[in-house]
XYZ file of C-alpha atoms in Angstrom:
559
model
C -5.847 -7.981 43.471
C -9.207 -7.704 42.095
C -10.146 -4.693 43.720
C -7.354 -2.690 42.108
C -8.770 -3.436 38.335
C -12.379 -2.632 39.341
C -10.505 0.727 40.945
C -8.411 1.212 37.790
C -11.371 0.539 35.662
C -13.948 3.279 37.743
C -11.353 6.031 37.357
C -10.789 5.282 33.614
C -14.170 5.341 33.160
C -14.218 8.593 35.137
C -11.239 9.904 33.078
C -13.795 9.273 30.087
C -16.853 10.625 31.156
C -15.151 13.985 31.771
C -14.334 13.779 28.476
C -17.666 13.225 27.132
C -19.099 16.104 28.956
C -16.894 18.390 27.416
C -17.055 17.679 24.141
C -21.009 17.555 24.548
C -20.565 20.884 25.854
C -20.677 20.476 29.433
C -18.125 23.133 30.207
C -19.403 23.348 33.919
C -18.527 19.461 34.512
C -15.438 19.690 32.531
C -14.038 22.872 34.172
C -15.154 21.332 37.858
C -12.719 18.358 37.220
C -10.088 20.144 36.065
C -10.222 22.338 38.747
C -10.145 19.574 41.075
C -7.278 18.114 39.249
C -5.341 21.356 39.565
C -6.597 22.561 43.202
C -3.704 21.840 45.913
C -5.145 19.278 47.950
C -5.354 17.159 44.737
C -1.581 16.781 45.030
C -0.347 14.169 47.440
C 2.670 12.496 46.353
C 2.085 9.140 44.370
C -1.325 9.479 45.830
C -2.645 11.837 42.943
C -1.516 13.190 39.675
C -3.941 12.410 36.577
C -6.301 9.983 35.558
C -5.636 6.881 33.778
C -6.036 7.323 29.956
C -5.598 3.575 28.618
C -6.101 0.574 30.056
C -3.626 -1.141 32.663
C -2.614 -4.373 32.416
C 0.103 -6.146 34.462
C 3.750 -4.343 34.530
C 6.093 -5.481 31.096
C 9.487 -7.174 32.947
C 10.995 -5.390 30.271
C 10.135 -2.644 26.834
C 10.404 -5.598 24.431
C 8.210 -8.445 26.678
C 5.534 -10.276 24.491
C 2.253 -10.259 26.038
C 3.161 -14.229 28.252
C 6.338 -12.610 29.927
C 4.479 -9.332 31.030
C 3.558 -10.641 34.203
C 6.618 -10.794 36.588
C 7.067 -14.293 38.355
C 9.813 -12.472 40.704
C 8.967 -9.254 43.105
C 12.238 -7.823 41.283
C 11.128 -7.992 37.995
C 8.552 -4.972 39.109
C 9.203 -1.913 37.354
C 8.760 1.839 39.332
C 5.095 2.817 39.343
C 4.318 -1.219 40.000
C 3.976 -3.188 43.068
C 4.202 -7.099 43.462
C 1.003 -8.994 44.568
C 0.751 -12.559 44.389
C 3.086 -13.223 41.192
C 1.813 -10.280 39.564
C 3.005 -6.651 38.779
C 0.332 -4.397 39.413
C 0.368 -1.089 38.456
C -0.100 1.657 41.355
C -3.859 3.082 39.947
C -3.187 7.283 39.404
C -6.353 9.588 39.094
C -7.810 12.552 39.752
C -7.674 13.054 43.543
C -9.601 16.011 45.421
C -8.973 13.915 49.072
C -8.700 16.353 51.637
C -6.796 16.031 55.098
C -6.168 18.265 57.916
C -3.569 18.138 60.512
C -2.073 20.169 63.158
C 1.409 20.578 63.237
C 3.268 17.431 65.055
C 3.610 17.682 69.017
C 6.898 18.510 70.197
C 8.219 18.630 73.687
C 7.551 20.265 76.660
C 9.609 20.920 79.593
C 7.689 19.929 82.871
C 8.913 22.364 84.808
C 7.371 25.291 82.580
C 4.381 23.301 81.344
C 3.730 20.471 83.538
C -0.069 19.982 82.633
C -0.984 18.310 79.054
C -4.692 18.828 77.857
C -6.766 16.899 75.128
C -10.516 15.672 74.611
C -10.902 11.781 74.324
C -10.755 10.641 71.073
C -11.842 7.025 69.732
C -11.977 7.397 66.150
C -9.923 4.581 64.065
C -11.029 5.790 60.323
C -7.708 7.167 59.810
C -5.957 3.873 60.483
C -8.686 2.057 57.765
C -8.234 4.993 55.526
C -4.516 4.334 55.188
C -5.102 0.573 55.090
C -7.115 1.296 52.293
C -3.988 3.387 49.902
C -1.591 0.963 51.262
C -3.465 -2.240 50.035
C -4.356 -0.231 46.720
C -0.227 -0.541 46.213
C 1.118 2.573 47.565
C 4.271 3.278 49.968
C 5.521 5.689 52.532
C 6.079 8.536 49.289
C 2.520 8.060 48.247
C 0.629 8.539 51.675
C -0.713 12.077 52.634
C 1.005 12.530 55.752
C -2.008 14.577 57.148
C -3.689 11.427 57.117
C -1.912 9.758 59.661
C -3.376 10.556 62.483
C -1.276 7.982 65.415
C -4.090 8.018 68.038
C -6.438 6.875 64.975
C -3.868 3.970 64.526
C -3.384 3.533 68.070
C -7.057 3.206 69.101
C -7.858 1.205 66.088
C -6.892 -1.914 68.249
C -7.896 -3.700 71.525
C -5.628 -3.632 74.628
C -5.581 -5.923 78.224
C -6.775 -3.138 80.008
C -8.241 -3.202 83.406
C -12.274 -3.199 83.380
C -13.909 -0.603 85.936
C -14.435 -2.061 89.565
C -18.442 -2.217 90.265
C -19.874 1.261 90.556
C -16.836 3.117 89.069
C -17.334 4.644 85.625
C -13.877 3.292 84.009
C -10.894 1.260 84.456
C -7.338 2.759 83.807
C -4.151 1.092 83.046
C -0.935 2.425 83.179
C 2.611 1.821 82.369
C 6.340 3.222 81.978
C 8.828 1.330 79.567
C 12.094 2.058 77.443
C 11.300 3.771 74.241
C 11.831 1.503 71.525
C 12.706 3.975 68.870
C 14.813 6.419 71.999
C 16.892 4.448 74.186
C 17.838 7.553 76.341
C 13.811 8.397 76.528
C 11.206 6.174 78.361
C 7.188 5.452 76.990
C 4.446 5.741 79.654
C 1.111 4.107 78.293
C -2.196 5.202 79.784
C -5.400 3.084 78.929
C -8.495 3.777 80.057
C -11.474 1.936 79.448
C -15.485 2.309 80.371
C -18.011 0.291 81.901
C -19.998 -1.978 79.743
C -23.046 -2.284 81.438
C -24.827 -3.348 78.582
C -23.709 -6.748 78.288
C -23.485 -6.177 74.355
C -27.352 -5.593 74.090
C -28.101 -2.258 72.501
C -30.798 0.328 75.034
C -34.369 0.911 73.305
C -32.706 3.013 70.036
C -34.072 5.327 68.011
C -31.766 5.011 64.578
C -31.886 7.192 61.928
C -29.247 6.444 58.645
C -28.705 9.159 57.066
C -27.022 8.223 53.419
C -25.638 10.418 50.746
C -26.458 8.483 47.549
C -25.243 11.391 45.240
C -23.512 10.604 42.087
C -20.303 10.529 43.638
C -21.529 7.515 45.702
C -21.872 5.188 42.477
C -19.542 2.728 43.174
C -19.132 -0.604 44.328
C -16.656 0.200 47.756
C -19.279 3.211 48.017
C -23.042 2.773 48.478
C -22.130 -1.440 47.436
C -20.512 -1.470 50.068
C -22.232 1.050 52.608
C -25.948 -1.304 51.561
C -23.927 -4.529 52.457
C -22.113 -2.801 55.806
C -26.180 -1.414 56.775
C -28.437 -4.621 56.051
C -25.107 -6.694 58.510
C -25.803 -4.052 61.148
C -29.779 -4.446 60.650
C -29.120 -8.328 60.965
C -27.842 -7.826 64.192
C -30.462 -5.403 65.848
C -32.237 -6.471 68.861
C -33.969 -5.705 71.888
C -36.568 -2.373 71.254
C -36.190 0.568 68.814
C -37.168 2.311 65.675
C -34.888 2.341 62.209
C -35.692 5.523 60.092
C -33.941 6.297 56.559
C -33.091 9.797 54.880
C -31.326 9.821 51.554
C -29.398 12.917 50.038
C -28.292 14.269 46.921
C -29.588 16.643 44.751
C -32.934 16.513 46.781
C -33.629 15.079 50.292
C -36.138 12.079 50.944
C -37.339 9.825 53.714
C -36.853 6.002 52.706
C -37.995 5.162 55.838
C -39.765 6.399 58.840
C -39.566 4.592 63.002
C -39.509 0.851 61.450
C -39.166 -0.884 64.258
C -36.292 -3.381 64.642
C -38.213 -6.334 64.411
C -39.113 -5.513 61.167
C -35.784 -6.154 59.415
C -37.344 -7.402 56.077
C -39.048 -3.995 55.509
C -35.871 -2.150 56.517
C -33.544 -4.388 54.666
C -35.780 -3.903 51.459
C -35.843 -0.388 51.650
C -31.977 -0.054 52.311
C -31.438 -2.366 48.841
C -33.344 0.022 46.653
C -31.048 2.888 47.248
C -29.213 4.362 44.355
C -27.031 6.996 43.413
C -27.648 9.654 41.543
C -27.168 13.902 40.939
C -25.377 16.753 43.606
C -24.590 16.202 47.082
C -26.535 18.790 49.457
C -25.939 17.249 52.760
C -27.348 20.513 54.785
C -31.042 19.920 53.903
C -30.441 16.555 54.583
C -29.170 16.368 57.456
C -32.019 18.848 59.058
C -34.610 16.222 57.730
C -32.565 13.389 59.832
C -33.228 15.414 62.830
C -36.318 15.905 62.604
C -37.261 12.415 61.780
C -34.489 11.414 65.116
C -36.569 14.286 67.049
C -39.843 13.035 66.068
C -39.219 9.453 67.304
C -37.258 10.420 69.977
C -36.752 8.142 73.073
C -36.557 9.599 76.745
C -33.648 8.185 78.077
C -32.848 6.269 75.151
C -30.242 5.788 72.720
C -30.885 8.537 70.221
C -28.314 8.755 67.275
C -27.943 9.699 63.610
C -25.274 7.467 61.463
C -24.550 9.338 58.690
C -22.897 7.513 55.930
C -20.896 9.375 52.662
C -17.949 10.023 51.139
C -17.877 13.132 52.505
C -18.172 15.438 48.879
C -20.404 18.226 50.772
C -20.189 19.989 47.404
C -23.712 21.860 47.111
C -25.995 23.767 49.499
C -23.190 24.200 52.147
C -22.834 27.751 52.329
C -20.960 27.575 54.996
C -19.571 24.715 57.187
C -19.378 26.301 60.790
C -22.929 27.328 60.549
C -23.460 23.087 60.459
C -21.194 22.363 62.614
C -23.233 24.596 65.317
C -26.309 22.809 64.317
C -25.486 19.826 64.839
C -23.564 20.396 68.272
C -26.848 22.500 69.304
C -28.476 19.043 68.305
C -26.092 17.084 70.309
C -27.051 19.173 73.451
C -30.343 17.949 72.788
C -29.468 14.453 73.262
C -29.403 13.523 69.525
C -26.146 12.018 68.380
C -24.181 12.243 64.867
C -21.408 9.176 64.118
C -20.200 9.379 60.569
C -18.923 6.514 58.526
C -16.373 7.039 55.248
C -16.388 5.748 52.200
C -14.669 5.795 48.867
C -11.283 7.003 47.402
C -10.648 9.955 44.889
C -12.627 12.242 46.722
C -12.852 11.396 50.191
C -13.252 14.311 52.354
C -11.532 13.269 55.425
C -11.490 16.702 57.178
C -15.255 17.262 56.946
C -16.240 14.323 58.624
C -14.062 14.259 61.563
C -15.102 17.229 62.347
C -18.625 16.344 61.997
C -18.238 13.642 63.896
C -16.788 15.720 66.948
C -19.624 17.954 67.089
C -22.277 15.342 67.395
C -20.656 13.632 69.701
C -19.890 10.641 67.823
C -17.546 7.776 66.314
C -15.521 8.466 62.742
C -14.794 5.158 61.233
C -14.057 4.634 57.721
C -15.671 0.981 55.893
C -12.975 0.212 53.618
C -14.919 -3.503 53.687
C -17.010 -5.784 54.697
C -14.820 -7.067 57.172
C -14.620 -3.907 58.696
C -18.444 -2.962 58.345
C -18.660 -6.042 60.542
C -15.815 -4.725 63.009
C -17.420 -1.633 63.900
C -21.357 -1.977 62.976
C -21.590 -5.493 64.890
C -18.535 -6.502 67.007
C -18.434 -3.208 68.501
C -21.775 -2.369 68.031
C -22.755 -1.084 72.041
C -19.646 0.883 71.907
C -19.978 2.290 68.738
C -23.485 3.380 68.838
C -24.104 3.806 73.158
C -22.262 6.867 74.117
C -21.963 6.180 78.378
C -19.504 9.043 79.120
C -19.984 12.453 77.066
C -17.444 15.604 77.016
C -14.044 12.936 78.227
C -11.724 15.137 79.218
C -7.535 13.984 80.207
C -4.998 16.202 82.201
C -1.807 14.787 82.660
C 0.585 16.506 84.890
C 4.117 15.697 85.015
C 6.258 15.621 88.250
C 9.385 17.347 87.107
C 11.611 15.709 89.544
C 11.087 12.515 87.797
C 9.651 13.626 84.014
C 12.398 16.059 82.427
C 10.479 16.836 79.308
C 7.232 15.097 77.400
C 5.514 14.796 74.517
C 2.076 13.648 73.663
C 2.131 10.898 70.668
C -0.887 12.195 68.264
C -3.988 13.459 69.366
C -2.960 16.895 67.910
C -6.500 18.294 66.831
C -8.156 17.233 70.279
C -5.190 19.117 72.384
C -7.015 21.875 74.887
C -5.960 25.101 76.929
C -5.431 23.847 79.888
C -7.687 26.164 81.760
C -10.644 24.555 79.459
C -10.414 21.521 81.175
C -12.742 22.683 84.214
C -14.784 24.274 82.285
C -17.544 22.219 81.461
C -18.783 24.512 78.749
C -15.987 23.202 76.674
C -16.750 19.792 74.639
C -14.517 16.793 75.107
C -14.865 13.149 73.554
C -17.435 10.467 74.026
C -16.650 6.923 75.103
C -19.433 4.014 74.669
C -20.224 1.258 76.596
C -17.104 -0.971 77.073
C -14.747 1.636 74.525
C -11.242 2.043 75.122
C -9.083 4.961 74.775
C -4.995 4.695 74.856
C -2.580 7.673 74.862
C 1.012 7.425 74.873
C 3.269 9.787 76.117
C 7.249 9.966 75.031
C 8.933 11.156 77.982
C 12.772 12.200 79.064
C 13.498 11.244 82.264
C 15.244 14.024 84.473
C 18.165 11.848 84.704
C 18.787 11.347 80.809
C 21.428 12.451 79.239
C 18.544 14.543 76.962
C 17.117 16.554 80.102
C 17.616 20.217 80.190
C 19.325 21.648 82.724
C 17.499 25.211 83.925
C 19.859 27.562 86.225
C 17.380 29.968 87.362
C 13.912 27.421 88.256
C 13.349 26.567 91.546
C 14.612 23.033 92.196
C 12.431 22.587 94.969
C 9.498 20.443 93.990
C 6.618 18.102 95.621
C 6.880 15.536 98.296
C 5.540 12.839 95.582
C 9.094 12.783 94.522
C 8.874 9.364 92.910
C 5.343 9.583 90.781
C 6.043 10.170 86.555
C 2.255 12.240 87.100
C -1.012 12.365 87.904
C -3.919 11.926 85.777
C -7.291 13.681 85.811
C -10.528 12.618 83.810
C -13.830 14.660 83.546
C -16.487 13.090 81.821
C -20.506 13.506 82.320
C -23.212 11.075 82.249
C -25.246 10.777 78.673
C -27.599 13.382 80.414
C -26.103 15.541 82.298
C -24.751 18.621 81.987
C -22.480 18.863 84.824
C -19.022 17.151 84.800
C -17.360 15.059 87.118
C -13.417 14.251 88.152
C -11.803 11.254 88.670
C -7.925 11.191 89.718
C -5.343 8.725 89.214
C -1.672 8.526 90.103
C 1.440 7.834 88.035
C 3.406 5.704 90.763
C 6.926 4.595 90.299
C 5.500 1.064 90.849
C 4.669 1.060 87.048
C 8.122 1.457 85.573
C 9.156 -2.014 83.946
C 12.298 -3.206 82.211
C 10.281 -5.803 80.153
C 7.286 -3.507 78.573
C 4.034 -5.902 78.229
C 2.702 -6.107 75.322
C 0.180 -3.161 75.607
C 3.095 -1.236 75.643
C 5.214 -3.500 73.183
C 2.404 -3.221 70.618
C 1.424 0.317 70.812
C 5.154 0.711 70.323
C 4.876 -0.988 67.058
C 1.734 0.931 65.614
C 3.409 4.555 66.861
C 6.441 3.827 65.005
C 4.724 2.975 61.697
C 2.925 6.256 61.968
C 5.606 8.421 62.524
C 7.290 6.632 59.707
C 4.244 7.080 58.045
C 4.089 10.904 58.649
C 7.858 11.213 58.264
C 7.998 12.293 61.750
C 10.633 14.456 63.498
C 11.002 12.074 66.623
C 10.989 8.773 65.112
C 15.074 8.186 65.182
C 16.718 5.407 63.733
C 13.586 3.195 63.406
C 12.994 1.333 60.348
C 10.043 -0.584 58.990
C 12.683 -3.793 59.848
C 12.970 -2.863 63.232
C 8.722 -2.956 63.399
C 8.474 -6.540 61.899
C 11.453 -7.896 63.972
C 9.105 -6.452 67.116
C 6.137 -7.953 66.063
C 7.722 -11.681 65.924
C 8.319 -11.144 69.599
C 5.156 -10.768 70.497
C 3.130 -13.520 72.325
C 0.055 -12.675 72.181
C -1.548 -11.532 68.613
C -4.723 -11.766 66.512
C -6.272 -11.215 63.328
C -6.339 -7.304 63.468
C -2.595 -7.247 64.360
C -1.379 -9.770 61.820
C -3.283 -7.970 59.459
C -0.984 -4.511 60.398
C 1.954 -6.264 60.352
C 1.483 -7.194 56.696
C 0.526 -3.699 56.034
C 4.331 -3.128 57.724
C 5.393 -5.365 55.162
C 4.112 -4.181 52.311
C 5.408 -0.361 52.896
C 8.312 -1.247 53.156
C 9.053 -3.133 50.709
C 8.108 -0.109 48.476
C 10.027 1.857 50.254
């Protein structure tokens, strides 16, 4: 509950210092934030509109309530525009908003028959699960989420799985499964999990580390560079083994903080990561050139070579244009030095930019929404977010149309390929690190469901593997190669269950609150009910997925 009056009270302030700057005749400030006030992307729903001219207090049951009675001791005694939270009505924070999502149209079906073969790069990003996590614990329901910022892979990958580890001397283990579809009983849900090898036993390779932070003035806040200083010194804490930790700051200008510390020296590094602060324009393109040359200059042969960059994502001077940095840093990526990015903020959180980033340097997009999850992805999963083991991850999946009618891939829409790119080992995939896990599900009508389409004039005639749902192809390449390898995996009818596991249960669960979420075309009759009565049958759970079923909760009881 704090956090939502130090939110209200940084966008008041906000509200007031555009103000100021206008009246002291700063027309360039002033007319920049009422541009972004009036630009379309600042429209989202609840998720937007204008900034907060008073100060907000706790929602009035009623017009007449003295100041005692204003805080509501019932969740019904919360007024439109309020949400409940621990015997309090809290008002839903509105501001200016310049956040920025992109997202491909939803994937429909397709019939097997005419287009048996379904294409995409591996993706492991979670930061648009967090992301969401973040607006829905700041008080807002379905109305007020962007739908482009659902992303269901994001949600889906965000958590861990019982998948099958690689035998000895194979690169990765993969799981599959068919199942009813919860939300389609005439449909059926194949789950496919793949995971890597972990042959790192959780200890980071000799590292060369270069954090490259944008401590512009858009980063002065407390769940901005606070937070991104607290998230850095944890994972600086936690360094062992041999490597260098370099520092380059951005904003208005460009500076190295600090140049090939070496781990062991974590008071220098901590000490230099504490004195940041925020302050003028954000040229990220300078910046990010002087992180590569810093990665380049203490690059390690055969080492773990990657730049974290860390920002809100507000790219908002001295990018002329973004495809000419986008083939920089994928030209640096072919060089063996990597780019993960890590989100922060709210308001103006450039979601777009920095997944795309992220793909091009071969990297993780996670967004820190708090310390808990600085810890998640910095430290628990530390090897796999920072040791890349497979590069250019590639999935094929072709359907056997004697079995699969129709299909459709669940998320995953901006990673979808031509088919014909798949051998082609010019075209980038995704990267999975040492012990990462990928899931994809697939929606599928069987050719014996009412729902399958009949077609008069296609040959009938198909394979003698009758009985398999499909087969499954994987390229990937080792950190330093440049040639790709394939890996095949069948689809048996052995898989099929009546009673899904809980793999499948569970990534049931998360697909259905995205496409409720993203008001999606496929999700049925599904309700946010239907989610939490699914949960409670769940045997296994843990932190991570009693936290999401909260989320659940809250959503829809503002809904």
């Amino acid at each position: 509950m704090k956090k939502n009056y130090r939110i209200i009270s940084t966008l008041a302030m906000t509200t007031m210092l555009t103000g100021t700057l206008a009246g002291c005749g700063g027309a360039t400030a002033a007319t920049e934030a009422m541009t972004a006030a009036e630009s379309p992307q600042a429209s989202y729903g609840d998720y937007s509109t204008e900034a907060c001219e008073e100060p907000i207090m706790a929602a009035p049951k009623s017009a007449g309530s003295s100041l005692f009675d204003s805080f509501a001791a019932t969740e019904s005694a919360c007024e439109t525009g309020y949400y409940y939270d621990d015997d309090y009505c809290i008002v839903v924070p509105e501001y200016y908003n310049t956040e920025s999502y992109d997202k491909p149209d939803e994937n429909g079906f397709f019939l097997s028959q005419g287009q048996p073969l379904s294409t995409f790069a591996a993706d492991v990003d979670t930061a648009s699960y967090a992301n969401v996590r973040r607006m829905i614990e700041d008080g807002y329901g379905q109305s007020g989420i962007p739908m482009e910022s659902v992303r269901p892979e994001e949600f889906i990958n965000y958590f861990s799985y019982d998948l099958k580890s690689p035998k000895r001397g194979e690169k990765f283990g993969v799981t599959t499964e068919v199942s009813r579809c919860p939300w389609n009983e005439d449909h059926e849900l194949m789950f496919v999990g793949v995971k890597a090898e972990d042959k790192l036993d959780g200890q980071l390779p000799e590292s060369n580390l270069v954090f490259l932070i944008d401590v512009s003035g858009s980063m002065d806040d407390e769940d901005k560079l606070g937070l991104l200083k607290k998230a850095f010194i944890e994972l600086v804490d936690n360094l062992e083994g041999e490597g260098t930790v370099s520092i380059v700051t951005y904003a208005s200008h460009e500076k190295v903080v600090l140049d090939g510390a070496d781990f062991s020296d974590k008071r220098k590094i901590k000490s230099a990561i504490k004195s940041l602060e925020a302050g003028g324009a954000t040229a990220g393109e300078r910046g990010m050139e002087m992180a590569y040359d810093i990665a380049k200059e203490n690059f390690i042969d055969g080492g773990n070579n990657r730049i974290i960059m860390a920002t809100d994502g507000d790219l908002n001077v001295g990018i002329s244009d973004p495809d000419e940095l986008e083939k920089f840093i994928t030209e640096k990526k072919d060089q063996g030095i990597y780019l993960s990015v890590l989100g922060f903020g709210a308001g103006n959180y450039k979601d777009d930019k920095m997944e795309r980033l992220a793909d091009c340097g071969n990297g993780n997009y996670s967004y820190i929404d708090s310390f808990t999850e600085a810890r998640k992805v910095l430290v628990e999963e530390m090897t796999s977010t920072l040791v890349t083991v497979a590069k250019d991850v590639k999935f094929q999946i072709e359907f056997n149309p004697a079995v699969v009618n129709s299909y459709r891939l669940i998320g995953y829409e901006n990673r979808e390929m031509d088919a014909v790119d798949f051998n082609n080992d010019q075209k980038d995939g995704g990267e999975l690190g040492s012990g990462h896990t990928v899931v994809a599900l697939y929606e599928i009508v069987p050719s014996d469901s009412k729902n399958a389409i009949e077609l008069k004039y296609q040959n009938a005639e198909y394979s003698d593997a009758s009985d398999d749902y499909a087969t499954i192809k994987i390229r990937y390449k080792e950190p330093e190669e440049d040639k790709s390898n394939l890996l095949t995996y069948v689809v048996g009818s052995e898989v099929f269950r009546e009673n899904a596991s809980e793999n499948l249960r569970f990534a049931g669960l998360v697909s259905e609150f995205a496409m409720l979420l993203s008001d999606s075309d496929y999700s049925g009759s599904v309700t946010y009910k239907d989610i939490i009565k699914g949960y409670k049958e769940l045997d296994n759970t843990d932190d991570y997925k009693d936290e999401f079923i909260s989320l659940v909760r809250m959503v829809e009881k503002r809904s």
